[in-house]
Coordinates of C-alpha atoms and ligand atoms in Angstrom, one line a residue:
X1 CA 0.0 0.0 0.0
X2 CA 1.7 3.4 -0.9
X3 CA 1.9 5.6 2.6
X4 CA 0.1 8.5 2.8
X5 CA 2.3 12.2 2.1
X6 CA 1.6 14.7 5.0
X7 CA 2.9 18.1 4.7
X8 CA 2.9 20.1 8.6
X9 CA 2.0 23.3 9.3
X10 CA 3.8 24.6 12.5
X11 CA 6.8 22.4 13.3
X12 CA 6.8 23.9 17.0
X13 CA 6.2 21.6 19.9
X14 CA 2.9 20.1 18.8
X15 CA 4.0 19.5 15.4
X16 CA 7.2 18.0 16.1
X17 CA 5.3 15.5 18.3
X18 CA 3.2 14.9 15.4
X19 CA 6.5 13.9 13.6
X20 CA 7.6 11.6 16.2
X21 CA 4.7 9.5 16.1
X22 CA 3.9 9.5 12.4
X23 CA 7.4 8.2 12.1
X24 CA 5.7 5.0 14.0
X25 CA 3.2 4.5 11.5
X26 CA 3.6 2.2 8.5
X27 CA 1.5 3.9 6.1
X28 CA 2.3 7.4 6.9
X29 CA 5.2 9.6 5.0
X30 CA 5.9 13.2 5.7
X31 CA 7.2 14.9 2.7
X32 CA 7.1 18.6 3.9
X33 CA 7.4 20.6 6.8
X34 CA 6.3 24.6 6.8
X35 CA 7.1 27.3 9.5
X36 CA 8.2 30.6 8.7
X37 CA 10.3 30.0 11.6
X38 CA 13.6 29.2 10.6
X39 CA 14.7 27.5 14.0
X40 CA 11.8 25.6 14.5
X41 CA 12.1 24.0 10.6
X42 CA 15.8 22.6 11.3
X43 CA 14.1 21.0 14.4
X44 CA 11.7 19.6 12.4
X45 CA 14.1 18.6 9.9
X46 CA 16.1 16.9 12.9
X47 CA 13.2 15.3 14.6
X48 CA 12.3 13.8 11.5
X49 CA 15.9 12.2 10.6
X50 CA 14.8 12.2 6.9
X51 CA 14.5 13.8 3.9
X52 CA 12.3 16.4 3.8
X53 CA 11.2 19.7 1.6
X54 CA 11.0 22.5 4.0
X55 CA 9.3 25.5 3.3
X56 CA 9.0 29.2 4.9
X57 CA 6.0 30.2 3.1
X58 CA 2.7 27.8 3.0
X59 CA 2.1 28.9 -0.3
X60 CA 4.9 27.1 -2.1
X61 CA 5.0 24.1 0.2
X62 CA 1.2 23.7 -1.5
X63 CA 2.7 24.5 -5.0
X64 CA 5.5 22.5 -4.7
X65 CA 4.4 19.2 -3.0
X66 CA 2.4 16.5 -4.4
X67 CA 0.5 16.1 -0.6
X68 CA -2.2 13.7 0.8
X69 CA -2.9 15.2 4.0
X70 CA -1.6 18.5 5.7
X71 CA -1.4 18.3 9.7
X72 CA -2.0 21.9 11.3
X73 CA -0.1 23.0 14.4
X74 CA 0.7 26.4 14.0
X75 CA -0.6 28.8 16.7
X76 CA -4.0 29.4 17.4
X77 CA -4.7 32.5 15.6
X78 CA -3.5 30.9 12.1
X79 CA -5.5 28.4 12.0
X80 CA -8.2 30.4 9.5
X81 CA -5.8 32.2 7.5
X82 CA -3.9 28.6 6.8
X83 CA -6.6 27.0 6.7
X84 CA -7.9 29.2 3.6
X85 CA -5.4 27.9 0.9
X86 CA -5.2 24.2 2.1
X87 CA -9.1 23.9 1.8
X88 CA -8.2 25.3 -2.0
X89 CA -5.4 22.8 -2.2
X90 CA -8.3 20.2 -2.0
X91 CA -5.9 17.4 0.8
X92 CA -7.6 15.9 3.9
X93 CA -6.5 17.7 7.2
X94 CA -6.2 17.4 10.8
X95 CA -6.4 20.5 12.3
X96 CA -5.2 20.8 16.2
X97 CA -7.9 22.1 18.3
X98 CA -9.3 24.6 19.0
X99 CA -10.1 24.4 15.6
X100 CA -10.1 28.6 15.6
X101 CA -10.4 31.3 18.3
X102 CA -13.4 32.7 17.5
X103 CA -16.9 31.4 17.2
X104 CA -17.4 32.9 14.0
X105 CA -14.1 31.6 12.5
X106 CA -15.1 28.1 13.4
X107 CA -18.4 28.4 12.1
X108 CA -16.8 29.1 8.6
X109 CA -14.2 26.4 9.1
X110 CA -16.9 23.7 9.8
X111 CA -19.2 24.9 7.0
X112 CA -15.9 25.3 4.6
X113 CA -14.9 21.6 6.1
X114 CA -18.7 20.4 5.2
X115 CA -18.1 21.6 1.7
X116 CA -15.4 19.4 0.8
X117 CA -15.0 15.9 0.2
X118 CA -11.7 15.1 1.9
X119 CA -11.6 14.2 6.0
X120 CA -11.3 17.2 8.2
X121 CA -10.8 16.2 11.4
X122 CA -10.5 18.3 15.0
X123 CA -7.1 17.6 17.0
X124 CA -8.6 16.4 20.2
X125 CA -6.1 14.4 21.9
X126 CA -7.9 13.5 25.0
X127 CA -10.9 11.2 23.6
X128 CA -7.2 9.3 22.3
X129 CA -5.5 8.3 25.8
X130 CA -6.4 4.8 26.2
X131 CA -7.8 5.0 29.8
X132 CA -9.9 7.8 29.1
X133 CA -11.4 6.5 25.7
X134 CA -12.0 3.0 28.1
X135 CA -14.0 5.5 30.9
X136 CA -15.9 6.9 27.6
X137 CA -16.7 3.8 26.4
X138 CA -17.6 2.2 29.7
X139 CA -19.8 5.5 30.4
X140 CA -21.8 5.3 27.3
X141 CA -22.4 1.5 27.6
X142 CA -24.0 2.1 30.5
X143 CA -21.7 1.1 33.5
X144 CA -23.0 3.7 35.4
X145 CA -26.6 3.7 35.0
X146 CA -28.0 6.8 33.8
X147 CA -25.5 10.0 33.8
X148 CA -26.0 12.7 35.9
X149 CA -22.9 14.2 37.0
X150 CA -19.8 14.0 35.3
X151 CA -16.8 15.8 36.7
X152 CA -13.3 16.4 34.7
X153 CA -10.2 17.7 37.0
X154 CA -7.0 19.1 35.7
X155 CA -4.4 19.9 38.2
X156 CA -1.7 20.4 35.9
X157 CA 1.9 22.8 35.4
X158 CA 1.8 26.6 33.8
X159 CA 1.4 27.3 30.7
X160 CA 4.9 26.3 28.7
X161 CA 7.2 28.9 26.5
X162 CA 6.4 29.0 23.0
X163 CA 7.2 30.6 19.9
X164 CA 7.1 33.8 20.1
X165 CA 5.1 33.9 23.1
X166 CA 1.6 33.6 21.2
X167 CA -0.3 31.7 24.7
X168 CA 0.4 34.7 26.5
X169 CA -2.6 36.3 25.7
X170 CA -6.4 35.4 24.8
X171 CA -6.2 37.5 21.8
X172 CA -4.5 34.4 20.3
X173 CA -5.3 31.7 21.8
X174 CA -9.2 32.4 22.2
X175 CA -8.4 32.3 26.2
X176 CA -7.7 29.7 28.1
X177 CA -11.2 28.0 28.3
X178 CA -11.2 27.6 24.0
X179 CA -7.4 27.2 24.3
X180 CA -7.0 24.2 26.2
X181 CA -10.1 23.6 27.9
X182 CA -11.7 23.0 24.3
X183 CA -10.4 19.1 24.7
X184 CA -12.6 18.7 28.1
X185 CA -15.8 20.6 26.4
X186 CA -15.5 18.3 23.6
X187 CA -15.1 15.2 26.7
X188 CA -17.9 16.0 28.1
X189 CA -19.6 16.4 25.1
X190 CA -18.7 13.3 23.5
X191 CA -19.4 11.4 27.4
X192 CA -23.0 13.3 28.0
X193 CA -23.8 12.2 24.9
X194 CA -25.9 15.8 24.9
X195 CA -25.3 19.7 23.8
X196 CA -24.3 21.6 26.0
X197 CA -27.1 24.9 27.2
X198 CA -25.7 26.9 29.2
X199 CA -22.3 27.8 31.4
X200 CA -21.1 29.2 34.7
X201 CA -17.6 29.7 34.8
X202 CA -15.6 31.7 37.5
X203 CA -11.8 32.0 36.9
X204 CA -9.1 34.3 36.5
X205 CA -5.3 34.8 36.3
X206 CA -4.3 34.4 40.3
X207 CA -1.2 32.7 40.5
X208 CA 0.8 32.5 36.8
X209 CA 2.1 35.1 34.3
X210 CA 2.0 38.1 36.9
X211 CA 5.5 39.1 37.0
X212 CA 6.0 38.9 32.8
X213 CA 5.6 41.3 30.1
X214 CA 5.3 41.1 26.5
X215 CA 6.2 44.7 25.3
X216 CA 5.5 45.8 28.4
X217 CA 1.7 44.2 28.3
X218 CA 0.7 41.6 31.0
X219 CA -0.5 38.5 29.6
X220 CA -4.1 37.8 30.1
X221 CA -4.8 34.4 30.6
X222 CA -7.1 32.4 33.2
X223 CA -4.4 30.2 35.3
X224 CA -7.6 28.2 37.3
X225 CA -11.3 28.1 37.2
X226 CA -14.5 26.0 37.8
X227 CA -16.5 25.6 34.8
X228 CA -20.4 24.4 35.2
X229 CA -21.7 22.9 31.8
X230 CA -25.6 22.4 32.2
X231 CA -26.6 19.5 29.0
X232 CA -29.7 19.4 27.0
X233 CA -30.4 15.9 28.3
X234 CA -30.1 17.1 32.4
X235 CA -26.8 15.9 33.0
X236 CA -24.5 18.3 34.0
X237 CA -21.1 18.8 33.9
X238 CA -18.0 20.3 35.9
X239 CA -14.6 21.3 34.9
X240 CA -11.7 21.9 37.6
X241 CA -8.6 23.7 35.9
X242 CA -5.7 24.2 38.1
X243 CA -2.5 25.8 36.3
X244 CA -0.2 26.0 39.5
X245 CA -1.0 22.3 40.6
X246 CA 2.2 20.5 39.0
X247 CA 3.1 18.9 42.1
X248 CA -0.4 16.6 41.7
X249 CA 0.3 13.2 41.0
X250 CA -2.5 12.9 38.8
X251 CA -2.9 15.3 36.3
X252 CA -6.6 14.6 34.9
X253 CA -9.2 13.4 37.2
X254 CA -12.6 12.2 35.4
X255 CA -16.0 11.1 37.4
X256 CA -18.8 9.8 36.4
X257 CA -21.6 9.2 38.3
X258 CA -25.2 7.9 37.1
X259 CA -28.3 6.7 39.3
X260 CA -26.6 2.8 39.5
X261 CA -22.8 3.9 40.1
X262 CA -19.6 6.1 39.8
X263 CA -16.8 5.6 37.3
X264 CA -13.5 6.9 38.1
X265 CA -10.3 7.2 35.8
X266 CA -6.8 8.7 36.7
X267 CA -4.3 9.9 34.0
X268 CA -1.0 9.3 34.0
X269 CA -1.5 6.5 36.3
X270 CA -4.4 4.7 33.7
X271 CA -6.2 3.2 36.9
X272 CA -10.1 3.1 36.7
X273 CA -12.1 2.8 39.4
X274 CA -15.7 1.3 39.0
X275 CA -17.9 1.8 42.6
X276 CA -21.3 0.3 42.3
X277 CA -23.4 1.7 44.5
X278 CA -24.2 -0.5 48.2
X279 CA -27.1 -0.3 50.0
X280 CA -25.9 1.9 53.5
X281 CA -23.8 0.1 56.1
X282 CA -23.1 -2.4 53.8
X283 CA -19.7 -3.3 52.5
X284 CA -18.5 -1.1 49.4
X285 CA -17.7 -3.0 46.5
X286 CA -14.8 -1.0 44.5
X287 CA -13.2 -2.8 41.6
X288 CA -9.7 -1.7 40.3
X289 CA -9.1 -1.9 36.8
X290 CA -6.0 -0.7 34.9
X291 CA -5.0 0.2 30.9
X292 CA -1.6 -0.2 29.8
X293 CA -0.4 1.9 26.9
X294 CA 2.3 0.7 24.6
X295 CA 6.2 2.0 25.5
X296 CA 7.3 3.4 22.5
X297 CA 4.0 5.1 21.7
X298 CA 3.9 6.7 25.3
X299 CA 7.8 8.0 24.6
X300 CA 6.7 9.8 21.4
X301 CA 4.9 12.5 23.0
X302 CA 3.1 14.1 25.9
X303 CA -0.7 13.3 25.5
X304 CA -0.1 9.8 27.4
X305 CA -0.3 7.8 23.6
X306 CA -3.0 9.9 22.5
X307 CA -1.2 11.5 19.4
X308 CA -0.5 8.4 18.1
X309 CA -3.9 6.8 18.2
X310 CA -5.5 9.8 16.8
X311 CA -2.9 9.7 13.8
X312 CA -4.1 6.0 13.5
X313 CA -7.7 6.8 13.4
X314 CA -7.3 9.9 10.9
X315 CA -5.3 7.4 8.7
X316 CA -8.2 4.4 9.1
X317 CA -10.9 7.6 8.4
X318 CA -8.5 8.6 5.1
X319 CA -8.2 5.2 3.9
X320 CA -11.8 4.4 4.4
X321 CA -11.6 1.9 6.9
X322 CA -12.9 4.4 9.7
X323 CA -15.2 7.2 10.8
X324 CA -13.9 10.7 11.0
X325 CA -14.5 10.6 14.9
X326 CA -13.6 14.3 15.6
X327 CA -15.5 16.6 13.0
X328 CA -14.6 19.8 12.1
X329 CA -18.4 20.5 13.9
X330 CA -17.2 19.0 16.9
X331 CA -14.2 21.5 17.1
X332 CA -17.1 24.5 16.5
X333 CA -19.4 23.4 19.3
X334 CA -16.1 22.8 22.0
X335 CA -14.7 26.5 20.8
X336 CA -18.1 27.5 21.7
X337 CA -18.6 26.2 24.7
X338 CA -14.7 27.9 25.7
X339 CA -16.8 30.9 24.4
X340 CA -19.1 31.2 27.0
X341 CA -17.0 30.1 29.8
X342 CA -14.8 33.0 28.7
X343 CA -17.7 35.1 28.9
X344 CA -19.1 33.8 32.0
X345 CA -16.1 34.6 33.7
X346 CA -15.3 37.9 32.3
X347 CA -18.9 38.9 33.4
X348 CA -19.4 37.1 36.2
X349 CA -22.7 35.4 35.2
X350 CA -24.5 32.4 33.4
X351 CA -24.0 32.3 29.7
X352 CA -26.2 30.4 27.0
X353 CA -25.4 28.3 24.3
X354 CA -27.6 29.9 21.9
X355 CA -26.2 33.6 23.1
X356 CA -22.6 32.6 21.5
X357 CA -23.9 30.6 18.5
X358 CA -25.9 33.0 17.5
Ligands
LIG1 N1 -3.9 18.7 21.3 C1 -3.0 19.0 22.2 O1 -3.0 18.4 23.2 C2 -2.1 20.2 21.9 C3 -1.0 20.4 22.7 C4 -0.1 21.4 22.4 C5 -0.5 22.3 21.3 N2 -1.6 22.1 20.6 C6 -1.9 23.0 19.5 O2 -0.9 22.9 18.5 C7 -0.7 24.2 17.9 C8 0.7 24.6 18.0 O3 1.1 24.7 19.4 P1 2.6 24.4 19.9 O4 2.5 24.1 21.3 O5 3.3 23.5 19.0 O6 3.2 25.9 19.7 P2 4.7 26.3 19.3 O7 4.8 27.8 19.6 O8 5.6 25.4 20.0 O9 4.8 26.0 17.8 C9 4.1 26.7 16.8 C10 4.9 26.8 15.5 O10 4.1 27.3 14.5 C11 4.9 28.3 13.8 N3 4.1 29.2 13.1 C12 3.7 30.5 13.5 N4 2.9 31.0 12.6 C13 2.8 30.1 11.6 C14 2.1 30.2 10.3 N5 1.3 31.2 10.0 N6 2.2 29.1 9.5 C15 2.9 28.0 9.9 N7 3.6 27.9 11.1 C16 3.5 29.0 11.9 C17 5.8 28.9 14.8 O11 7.0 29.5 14.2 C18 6.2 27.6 15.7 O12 7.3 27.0 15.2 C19 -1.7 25.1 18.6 O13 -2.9 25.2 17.9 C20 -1.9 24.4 19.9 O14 -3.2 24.8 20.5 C21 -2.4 21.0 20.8

């Protein structure tokens, strides 16, 4: 079977992890690399051991290249206006979440996306970790009962350096809740099974990012918060986001709890927790499960496996073997839901669904 030619967009930390772990896949090629950023290219070029055309300019890495697929992972606030000529160039694409800052700009990207007739696909690493796509599945079958609550914790380190210091400020990133709490919107959505109708969210920057300056502005980012997520279908949901919490040994949390029991999973650990509910003063009846996740995919990157079983899927969806499981509509509705918990905590008060899509 000939492999599949990816071009990336963004050879920073994100795409250079996407290099790692495309090396590990049989049918997958990378034949260019693009970033205007000359250091981050030779990085690339290193990572990836091979050869490679690398290009400054998108442009001519699209004129140049025969290409399959282009992988995006360039900052936030690119995503349209790259975006724009590789929809022309007519290749499928994974695009790393959020899928674009604004509302509006991921409302043309998933209308643009529906347009086509190549795979788009959302980055969205979590639903990849084997543990947590275990807790999903066991979730949806059932295990539980009926959901009511679910509750997602991240306890994790500051925001890390990057290129030109883009995640310093909401302006490019969308804010922290589309930035990076876009992957547990789209959890919860994907768990609940449900849209999501309105949001309480009350955060700020506390603890991180006081001290620095970026041409003499202070960045402007939320460093914790707690997110309320009320669902169409009653359940509701609840985010935790600590940013000054790196000495946690976990670093996500998930609960589930439904009217017959509680599902628990623990990420980097992989242990899940399944506690069936006991009628009182009886014995409780936990039972410890764990997932394993393979060595060398665990080395390639950060996400605890997750990049490289998302690459695997996107390829199977390519191919036609698979679904496309993260659409580029699933990336809208989890930048709007960062939306509104942007809003909500910016003006301290509840903030509908249909307020921010409309
Ligand atoms: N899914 C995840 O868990 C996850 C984790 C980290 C980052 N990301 C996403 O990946 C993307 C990149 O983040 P990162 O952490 O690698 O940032 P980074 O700063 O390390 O790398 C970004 C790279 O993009 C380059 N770049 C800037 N403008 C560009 C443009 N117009 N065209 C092409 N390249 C351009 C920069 O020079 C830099 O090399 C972001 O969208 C981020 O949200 C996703």
């Amino acid at each position: 079977m000939t492999r599949l030619r990816f071009g990336i967009v963004g050879v920073g930390m994100m795409g250079r992890e996407h290099i790692r772990n495309l090396k590990l896949h049989p049918e997958a090629e990378i034949v260019a690399l693009q970033d205007p950023h000359e250091p981050s290219l030779r990085r690339g070029e290193r990572q990836l051991g091979a050869p490679v055309a690398s290009f400054a300019d998108l442009g001519a890495m699209l004129a140049q290249t025969p290409l399959d697929a282009v992988l995006i992972a360039s900052p936030n606030h690119t995503h349209r206006s790259v975006l724009e000529p590789i929809f022309a160039a007519g290749v499928h694409i994974l695009c790393e979440k959020p899928l674009c800052t604004t509302v509006a700009d991921a409302r043309w990207a998933a209308e643009r996306a529906a347009r086509g007739d190549h795979v788009f696909w959302t980055g969205m690493e979590y639903r990849f970790m084997p543990p947590v796509a275990e807790f999903v599945e066991q979730v949806r079958g059932g295990r539980v009962g009926r959901l009511v609550q679910l509750s997602i914790r991240e306890h994790r380190f500051p925001f890390l350096t990057k290129v030109g210091d883009w995640n310093r400020f909401a302006r490019n990133t969308g804010g922290t809740m589309v930035e990076k709490c876009c992957h547990f919107f789209d959890l919860m959505r994907l768990i609940v099974g449900s849209e999501a109708v309105r949001v309480f969210c009350s955060g700020a920057m506390d603890v991180n990012h006081l001290d620095e300056r970026y041409g003499g502005e202070r960045p402007d980012i939320i460093d914790n918060a707690f997110t309320v997520v009320d669902f169409a279908n009653g359940a509701r949901a609840m985010l935790d986001l600590s940013m000054f919490a790196e000495g946690s040994e976990q670093q996500e949390e998930l609960s589930a709890v439904g009217d017959g029991a509680k599902l628990e999973v623990s990420i980097p650990s992989g242990d899940i927790v399944f506690s069936p509910r006991v009628p009182l003063g009886e014995p409780k009846r936990p039972q410890r499960s764990h997932v394993d996740v393979d060595a060398a995919v665990l080395a390639a990157g950060t996400h605890h496996g997750a990049t490289y079983f998302q690459l695997a899927a996107f390829i199977d969806a390519v191919r036609g073997r698979g679904p496309v499981q993260v659409t580029a509509d699933d990336g809208l509705k989890a930048v709007a839901i960062g939306a509104a918990a942007e809003a909500s905590a910016r003006e301290k008060r509840v903030v509908s669904l249909n307020e921010v899509l409309a």
